[in-house]
Short mmCIF file of C-alpha atoms in Angstrom, two decimals:
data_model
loop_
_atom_site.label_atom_id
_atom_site.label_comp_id
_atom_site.label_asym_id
_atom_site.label_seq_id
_atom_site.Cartn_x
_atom_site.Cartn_y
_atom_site.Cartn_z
CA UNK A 72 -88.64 -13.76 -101.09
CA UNK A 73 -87.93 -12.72 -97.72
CA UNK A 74 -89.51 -12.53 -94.20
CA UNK A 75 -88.59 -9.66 -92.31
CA UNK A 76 -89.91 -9.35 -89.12
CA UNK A 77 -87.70 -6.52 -87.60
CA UNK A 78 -84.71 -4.06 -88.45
CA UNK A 79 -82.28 -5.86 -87.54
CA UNK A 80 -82.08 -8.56 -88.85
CA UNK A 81 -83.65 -10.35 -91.69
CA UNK A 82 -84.16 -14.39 -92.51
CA UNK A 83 -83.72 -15.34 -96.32
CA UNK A 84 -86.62 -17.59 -97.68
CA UNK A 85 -84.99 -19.06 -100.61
CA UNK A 86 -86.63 -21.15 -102.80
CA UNK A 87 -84.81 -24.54 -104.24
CA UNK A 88 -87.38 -25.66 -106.87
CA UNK A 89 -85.17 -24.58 -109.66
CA UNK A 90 -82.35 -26.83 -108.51
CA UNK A 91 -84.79 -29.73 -107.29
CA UNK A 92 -85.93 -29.30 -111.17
CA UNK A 93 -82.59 -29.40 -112.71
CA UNK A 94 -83.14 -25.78 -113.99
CA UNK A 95 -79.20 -24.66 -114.59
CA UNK A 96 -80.11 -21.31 -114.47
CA UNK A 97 -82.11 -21.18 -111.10
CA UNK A 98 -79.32 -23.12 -109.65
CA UNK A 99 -76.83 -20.64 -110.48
CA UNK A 100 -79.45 -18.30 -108.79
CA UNK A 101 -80.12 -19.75 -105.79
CA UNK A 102 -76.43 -20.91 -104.97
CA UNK A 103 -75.75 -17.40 -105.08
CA UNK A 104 -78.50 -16.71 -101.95
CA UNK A 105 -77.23 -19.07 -100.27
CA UNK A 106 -73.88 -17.90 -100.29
CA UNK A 107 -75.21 -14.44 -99.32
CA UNK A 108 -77.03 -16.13 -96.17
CA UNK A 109 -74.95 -18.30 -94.91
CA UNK A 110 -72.20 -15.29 -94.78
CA UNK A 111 -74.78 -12.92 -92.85
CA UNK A 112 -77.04 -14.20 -91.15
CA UNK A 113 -75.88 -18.05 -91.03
CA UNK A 114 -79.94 -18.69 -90.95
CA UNK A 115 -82.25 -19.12 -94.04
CA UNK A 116 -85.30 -20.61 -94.76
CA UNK A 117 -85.86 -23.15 -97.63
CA UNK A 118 -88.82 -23.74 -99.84
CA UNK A 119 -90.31 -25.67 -102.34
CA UNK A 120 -87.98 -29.09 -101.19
CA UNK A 121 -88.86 -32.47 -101.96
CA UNK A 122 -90.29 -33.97 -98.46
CA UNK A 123 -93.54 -35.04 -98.76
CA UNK A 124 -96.22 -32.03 -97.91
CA UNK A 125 -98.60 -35.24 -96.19
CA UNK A 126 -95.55 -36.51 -94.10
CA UNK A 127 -94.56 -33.36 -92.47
CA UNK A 128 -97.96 -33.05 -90.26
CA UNK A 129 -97.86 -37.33 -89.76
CA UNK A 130 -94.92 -36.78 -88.12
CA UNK A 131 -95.74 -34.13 -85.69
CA UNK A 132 -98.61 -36.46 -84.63
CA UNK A 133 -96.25 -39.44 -84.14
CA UNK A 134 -93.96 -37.13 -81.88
CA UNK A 135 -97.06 -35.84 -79.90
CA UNK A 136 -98.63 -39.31 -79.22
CA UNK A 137 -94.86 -40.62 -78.14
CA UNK A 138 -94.73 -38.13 -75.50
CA UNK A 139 -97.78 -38.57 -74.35
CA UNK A 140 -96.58 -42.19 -72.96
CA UNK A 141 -96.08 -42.24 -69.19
CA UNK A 142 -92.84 -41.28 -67.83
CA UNK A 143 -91.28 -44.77 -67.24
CA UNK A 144 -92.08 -45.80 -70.75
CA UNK A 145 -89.64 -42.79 -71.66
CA UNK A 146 -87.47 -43.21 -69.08
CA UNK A 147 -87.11 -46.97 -70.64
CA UNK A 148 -85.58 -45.56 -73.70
CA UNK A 149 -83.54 -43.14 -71.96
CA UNK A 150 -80.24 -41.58 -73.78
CA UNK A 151 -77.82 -43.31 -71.41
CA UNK A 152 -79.62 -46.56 -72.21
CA UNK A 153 -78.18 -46.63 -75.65
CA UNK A 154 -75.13 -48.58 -77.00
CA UNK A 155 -73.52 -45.11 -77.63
CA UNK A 156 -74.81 -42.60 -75.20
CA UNK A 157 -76.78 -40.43 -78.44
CA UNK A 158 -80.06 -42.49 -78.93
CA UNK A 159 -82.84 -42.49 -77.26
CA UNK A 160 -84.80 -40.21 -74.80
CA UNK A 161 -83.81 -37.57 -73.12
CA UNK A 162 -85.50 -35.68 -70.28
CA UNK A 163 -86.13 -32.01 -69.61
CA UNK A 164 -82.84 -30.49 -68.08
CA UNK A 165 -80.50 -33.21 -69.38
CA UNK A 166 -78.81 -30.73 -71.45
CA UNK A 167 -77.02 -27.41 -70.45
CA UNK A 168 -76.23 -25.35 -73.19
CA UNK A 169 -76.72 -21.44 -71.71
CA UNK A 170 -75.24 -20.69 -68.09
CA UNK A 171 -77.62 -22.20 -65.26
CA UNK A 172 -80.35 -22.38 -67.63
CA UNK A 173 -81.04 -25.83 -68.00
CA UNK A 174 -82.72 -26.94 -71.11
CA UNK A 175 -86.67 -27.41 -70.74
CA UNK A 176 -87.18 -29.75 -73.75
CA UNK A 177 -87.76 -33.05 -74.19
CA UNK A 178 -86.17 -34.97 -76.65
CA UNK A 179 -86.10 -38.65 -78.83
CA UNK A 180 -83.01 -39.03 -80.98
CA UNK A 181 -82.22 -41.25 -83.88
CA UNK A 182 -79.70 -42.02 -86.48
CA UNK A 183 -78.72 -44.25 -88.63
CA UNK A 184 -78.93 -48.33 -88.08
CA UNK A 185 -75.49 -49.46 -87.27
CA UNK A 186 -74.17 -51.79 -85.18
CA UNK A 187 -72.53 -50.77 -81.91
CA UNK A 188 -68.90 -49.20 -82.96
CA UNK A 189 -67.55 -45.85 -82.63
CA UNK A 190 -68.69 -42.75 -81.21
CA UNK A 191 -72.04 -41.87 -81.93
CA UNK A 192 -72.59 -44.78 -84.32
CA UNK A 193 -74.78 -47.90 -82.35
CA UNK A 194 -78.32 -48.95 -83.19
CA UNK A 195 -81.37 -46.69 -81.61
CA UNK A 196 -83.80 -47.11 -79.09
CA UNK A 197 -87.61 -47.51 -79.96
CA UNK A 198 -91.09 -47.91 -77.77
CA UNK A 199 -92.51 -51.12 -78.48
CA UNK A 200 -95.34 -51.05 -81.68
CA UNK A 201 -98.07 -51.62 -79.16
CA UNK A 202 -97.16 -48.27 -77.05
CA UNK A 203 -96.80 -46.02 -79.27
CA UNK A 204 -98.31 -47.85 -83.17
CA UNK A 205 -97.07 -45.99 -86.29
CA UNK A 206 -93.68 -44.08 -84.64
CA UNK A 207 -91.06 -46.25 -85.68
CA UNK A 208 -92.29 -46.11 -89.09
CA UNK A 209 -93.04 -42.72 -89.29
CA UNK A 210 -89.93 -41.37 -88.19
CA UNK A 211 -87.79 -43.67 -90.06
CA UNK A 212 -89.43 -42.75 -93.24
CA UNK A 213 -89.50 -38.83 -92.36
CA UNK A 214 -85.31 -39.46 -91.21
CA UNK A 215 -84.88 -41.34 -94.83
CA UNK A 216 -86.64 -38.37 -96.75
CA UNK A 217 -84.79 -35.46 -94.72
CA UNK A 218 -81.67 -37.14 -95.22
CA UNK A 219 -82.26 -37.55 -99.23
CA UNK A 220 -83.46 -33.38 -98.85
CA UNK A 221 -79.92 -32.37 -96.55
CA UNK A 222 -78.03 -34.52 -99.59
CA UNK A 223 -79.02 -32.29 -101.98
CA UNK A 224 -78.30 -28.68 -99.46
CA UNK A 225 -74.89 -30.04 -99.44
CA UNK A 226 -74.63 -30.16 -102.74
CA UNK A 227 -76.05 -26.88 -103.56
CA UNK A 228 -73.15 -25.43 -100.28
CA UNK A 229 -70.46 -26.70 -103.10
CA UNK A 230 -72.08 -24.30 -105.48
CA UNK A 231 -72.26 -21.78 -103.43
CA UNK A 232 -68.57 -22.06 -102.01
CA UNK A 233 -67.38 -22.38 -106.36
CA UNK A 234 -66.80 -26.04 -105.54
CA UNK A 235 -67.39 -29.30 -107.90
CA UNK A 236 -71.16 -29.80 -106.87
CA UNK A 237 -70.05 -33.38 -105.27
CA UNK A 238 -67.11 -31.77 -103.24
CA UNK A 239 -69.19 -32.84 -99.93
CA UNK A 240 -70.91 -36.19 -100.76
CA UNK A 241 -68.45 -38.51 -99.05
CA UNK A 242 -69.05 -36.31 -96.06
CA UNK A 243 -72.64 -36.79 -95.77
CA UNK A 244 -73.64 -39.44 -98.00
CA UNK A 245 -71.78 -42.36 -97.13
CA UNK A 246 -72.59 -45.61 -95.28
CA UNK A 247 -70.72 -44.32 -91.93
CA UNK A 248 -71.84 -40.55 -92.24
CA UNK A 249 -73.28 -39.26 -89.11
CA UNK A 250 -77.08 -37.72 -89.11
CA UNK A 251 -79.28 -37.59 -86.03
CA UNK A 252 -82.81 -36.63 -86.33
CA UNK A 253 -84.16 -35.55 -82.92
CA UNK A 254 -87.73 -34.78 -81.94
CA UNK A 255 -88.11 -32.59 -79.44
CA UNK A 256 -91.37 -31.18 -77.78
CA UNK A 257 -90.99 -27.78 -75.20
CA UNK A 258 -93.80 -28.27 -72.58
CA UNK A 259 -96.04 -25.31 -71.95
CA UNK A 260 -95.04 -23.03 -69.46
CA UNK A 261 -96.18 -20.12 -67.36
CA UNK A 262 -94.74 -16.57 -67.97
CA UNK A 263 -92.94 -16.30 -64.42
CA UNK A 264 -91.46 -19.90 -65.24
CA UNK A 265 -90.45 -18.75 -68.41
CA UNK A 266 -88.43 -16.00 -66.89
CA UNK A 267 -86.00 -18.14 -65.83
CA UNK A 268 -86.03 -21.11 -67.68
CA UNK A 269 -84.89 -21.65 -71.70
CA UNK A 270 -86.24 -24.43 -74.09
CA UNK A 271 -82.90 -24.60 -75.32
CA UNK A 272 -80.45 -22.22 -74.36
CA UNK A 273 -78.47 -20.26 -76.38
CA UNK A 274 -75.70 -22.13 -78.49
CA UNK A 275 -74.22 -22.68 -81.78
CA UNK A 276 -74.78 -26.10 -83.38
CA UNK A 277 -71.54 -28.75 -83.36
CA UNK A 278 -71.89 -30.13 -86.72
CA UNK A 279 -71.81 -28.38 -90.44
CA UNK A 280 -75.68 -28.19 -91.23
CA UNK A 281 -78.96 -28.59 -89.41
CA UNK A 282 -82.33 -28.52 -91.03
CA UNK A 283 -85.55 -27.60 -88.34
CA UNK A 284 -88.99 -28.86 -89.04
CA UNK A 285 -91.16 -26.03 -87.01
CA UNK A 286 -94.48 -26.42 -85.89
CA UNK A 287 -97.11 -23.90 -86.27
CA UNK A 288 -97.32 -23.01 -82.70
CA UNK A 289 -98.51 -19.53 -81.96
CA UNK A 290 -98.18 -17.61 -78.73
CA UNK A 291 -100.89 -15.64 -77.21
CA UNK A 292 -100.06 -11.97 -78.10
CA UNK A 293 -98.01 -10.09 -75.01
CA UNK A 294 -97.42 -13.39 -73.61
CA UNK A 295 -93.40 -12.75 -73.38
CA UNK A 296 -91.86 -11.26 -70.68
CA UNK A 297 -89.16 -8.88 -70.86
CA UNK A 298 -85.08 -9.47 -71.21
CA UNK A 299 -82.26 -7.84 -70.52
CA UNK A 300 -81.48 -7.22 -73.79
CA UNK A 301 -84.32 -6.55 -76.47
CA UNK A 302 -85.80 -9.05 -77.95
CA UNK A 303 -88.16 -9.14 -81.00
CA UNK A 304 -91.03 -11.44 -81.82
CA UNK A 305 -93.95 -12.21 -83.59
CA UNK A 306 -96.46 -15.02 -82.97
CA UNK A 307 -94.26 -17.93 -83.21
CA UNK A 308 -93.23 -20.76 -80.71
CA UNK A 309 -89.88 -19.61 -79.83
CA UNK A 310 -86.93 -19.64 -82.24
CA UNK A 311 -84.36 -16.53 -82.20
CA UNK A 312 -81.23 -15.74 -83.54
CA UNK A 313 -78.56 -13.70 -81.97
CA UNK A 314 -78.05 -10.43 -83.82
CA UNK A 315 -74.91 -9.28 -82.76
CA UNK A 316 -74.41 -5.76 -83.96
CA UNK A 317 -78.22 -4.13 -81.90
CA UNK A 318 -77.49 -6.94 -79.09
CA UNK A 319 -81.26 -8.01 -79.99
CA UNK A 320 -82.68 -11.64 -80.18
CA UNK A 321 -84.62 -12.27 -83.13
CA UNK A 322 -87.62 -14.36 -83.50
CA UNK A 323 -88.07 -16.83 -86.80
CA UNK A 324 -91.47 -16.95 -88.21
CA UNK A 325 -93.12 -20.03 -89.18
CA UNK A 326 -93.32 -19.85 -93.00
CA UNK A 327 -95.66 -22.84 -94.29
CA UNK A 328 -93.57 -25.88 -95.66
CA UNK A 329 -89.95 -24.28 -94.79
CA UNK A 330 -87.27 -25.70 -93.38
CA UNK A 331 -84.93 -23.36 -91.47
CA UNK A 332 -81.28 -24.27 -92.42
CA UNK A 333 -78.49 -22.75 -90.27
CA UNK A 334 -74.51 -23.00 -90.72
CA UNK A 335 -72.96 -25.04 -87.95
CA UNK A 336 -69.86 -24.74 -86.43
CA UNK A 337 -67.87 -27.40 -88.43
CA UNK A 338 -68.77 -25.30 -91.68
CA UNK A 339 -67.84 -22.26 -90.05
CA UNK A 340 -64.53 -23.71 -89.21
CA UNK A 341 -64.47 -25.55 -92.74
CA UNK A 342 -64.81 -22.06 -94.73
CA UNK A 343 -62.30 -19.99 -93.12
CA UNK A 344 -65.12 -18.12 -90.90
CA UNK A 345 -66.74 -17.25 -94.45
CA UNK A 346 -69.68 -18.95 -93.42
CA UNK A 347 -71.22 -18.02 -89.89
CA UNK A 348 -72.36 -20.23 -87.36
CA UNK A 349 -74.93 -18.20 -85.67
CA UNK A 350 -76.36 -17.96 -81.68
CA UNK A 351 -79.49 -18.95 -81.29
CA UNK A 352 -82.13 -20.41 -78.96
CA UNK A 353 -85.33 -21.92 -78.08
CA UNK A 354 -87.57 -19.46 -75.50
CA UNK A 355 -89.92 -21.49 -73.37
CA UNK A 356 -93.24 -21.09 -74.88
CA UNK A 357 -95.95 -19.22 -72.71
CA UNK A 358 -98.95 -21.10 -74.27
CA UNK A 359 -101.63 -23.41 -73.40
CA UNK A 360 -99.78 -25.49 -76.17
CA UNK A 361 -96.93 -27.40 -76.54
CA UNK A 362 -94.17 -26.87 -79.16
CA UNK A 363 -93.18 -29.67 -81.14
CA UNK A 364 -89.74 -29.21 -83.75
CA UNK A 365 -88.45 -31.65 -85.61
CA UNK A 366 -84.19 -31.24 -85.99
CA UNK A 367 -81.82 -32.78 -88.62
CA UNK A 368 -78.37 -32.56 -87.87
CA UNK A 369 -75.11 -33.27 -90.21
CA UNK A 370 -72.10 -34.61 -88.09
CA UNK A 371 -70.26 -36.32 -90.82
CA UNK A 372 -67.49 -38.70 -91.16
CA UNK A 373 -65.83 -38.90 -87.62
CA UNK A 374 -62.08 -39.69 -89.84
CA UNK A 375 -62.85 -36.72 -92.32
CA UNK A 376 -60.38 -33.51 -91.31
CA UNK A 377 -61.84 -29.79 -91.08
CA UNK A 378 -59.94 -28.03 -92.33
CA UNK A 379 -59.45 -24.39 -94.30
CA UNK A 380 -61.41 -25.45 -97.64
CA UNK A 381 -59.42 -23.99 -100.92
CA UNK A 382 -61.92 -21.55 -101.91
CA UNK A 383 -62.23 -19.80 -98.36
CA UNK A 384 -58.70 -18.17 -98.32
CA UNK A 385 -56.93 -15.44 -100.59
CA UNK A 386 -53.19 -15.79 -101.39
CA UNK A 387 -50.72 -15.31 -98.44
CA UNK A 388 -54.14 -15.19 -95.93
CA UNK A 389 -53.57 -17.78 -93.46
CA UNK A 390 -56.49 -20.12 -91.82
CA UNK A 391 -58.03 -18.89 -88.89
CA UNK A 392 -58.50 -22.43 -87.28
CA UNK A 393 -56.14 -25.61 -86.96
CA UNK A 394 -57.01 -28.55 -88.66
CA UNK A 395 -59.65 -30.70 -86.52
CA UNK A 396 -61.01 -34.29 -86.72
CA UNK A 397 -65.15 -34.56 -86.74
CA UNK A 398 -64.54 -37.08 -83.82
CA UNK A 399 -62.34 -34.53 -82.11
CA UNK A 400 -65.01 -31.77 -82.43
CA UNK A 401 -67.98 -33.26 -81.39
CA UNK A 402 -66.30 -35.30 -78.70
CA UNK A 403 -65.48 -31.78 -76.99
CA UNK A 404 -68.60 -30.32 -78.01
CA UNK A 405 -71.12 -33.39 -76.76
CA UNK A 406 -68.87 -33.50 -74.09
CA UNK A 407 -69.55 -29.58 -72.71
CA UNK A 408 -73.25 -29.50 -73.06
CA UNK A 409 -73.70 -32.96 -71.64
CA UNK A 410 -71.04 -32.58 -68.64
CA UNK A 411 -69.09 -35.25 -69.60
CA UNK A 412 -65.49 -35.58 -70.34
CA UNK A 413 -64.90 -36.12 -73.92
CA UNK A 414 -63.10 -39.18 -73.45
CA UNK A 415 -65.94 -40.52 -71.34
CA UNK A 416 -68.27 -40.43 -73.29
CA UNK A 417 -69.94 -44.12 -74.57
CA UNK A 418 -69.00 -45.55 -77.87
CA UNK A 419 -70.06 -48.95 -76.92
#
């Protein structure tokens, strides 16, 4: 199954019942798709997962009554509050990620529970019960059940690369493995504000995997303005990805129940450049609605060493990228988008 929503460029919906199943045969199947979309176009779309189909729209409710809260409720948990500089709120135009575009999102992070240590690991930030009843709970069981479902993507990556089916599970499945599960919402804008402002600007993600919970936002038809390079869309809140060859951005449909998976740039760097870690970004949505998304990052083991994985290069070929700590990586990388000097930023 596939949507494809222009020439260009075309967004696998692949469909990982079979391997949720145990089905050997399916799993052959589908680690073969996924080995065709992460090589071109680093973006797919997954189906027929194990999260809960009742969670999903609990959550989105959660997120929308938590930023609903006045200002200096949020501002109480902000980002720079926390232990380790990564938890926490963060307010629209925090992050820079495209040029002078600064990002119009708004956004609540978590991870996992740990106490304060090294970079990016530290306990997270929450409203009290009484503001904001339910949240808590509701996003630390929807960050337990996405974490079980990004397990299991990981595992069927190592199928798709011909590696043992475990080759990644120390990497994202141990105590100290680094996930952050961020909740963003992209206020409603008008179309000339739009014109020069991003949700999130164009960028490649830092870590190996990320897994996007979309909303069903819709944009009023002919709502977009123009660009200066074409872009293509259909009625969705705002996703595209960079196609490279036309010079067009591309929008991602909502599918009901997907997840939209896309190759990071520790993966890229992990598989030789095999895998692509694609451009994309968030467009400002023109809409008497907010957009509400739901992201699941991979970051890893901050020890564990990217480097050129056995499968990814031919006899004599030589790897395109030095070896790299995570820690190194997303120092530089958190450091960039943030403004902060890598060394400078908090690890408690």
């Amino acid at each position: 199954m596939t949507v494809s929503q222009v020439p260009n460029i075309t967004v696998p919906v692949i469909d990982i019942s079979g391997y949720i199943t145990g089905d050997p045969s399916r799993t052959a199947e589908i680690a073969e798709e996924l080995n065709t979309a992460c090589r071109s176009p680093g973006f797919f779309q997954i189906i027929g997962h194990d999260v809960p189909a009742e969670l999903r729209p609990r959550l989105f409710s959660k997120v929308a009554q938590f930023y609903t809260l006045p200002s200096a409720a949020k501002a109480a948990l902000s980002r720079g509050l926390s232990s380790n500089g990564s938890r926490g709120y963060e307010a629209a135009g925090a992050q820079v990620l495209e040029g002078d575009f600064g990002d119009q999102k708004e956004g609540f992070m978590i991870g996992p529970e740990l106490p304060p240590g090294r970079f990016l690991q530290g306990p997270n930030l929450w409203p009290r019960e009484s503001d904001c009843p339910g949240f808590r709970s509701t996003m630390e069981e929807y960050y337990a059940a996405v974490r079980s479902l990004s397990v299991k993507m990981f595992r069927l990556l190592a199928l798709s690369l011909r590696l043992d089916e475990h080759y990644f599970d120390a990497f994202v499945d141990s105590r100290d493995s680094i996930s952050m599960c961020r909740a963003h919402r992209y206020p409603r804008t008008s179309v000339e504000t739009a014109k020069k402002s991003r949700g999130i600007g164009a960028h490649t993600d830092f870590g190996a995997m990320t897994l996007l919970l979309q909303d069903d936002s819709k944009a009023p038809s002919g709502s977009f303005q123009k660009a200066p390079c074409s872009i293509n869309r259909l009625t969705v809140g705002g996703l595209e990805v960079f196609h490279p060859p036309s010079g067009t951005w591309n929008a991602v449909p909502f599918v009901e129940d997907a997840y939209v998976v896309n190759i990071g740039d520790m993966m890229e760097q992990w598989t030789n450049g095999r895998y692509m870690s694609t451009l994309h970004r968030v467009m400002s949505p023109v809409s008497s609605r907010h957009r509400y998304s739901v992201v699941f990052f991979n970051e890893g083991l901050l020890d564990q060493v990217i480097e050129c994985i056995p499968t990814c290069v031919e006899p004599g070929e030589t790897p395109c990228h030095r070896p790299v700590t995570v820690e190194a990586h997303l120092r530089k990388r958190y450091g960039q988008s943030y403004g902060e000097h890598a060394d400078e930023v908090e690890t408690g």
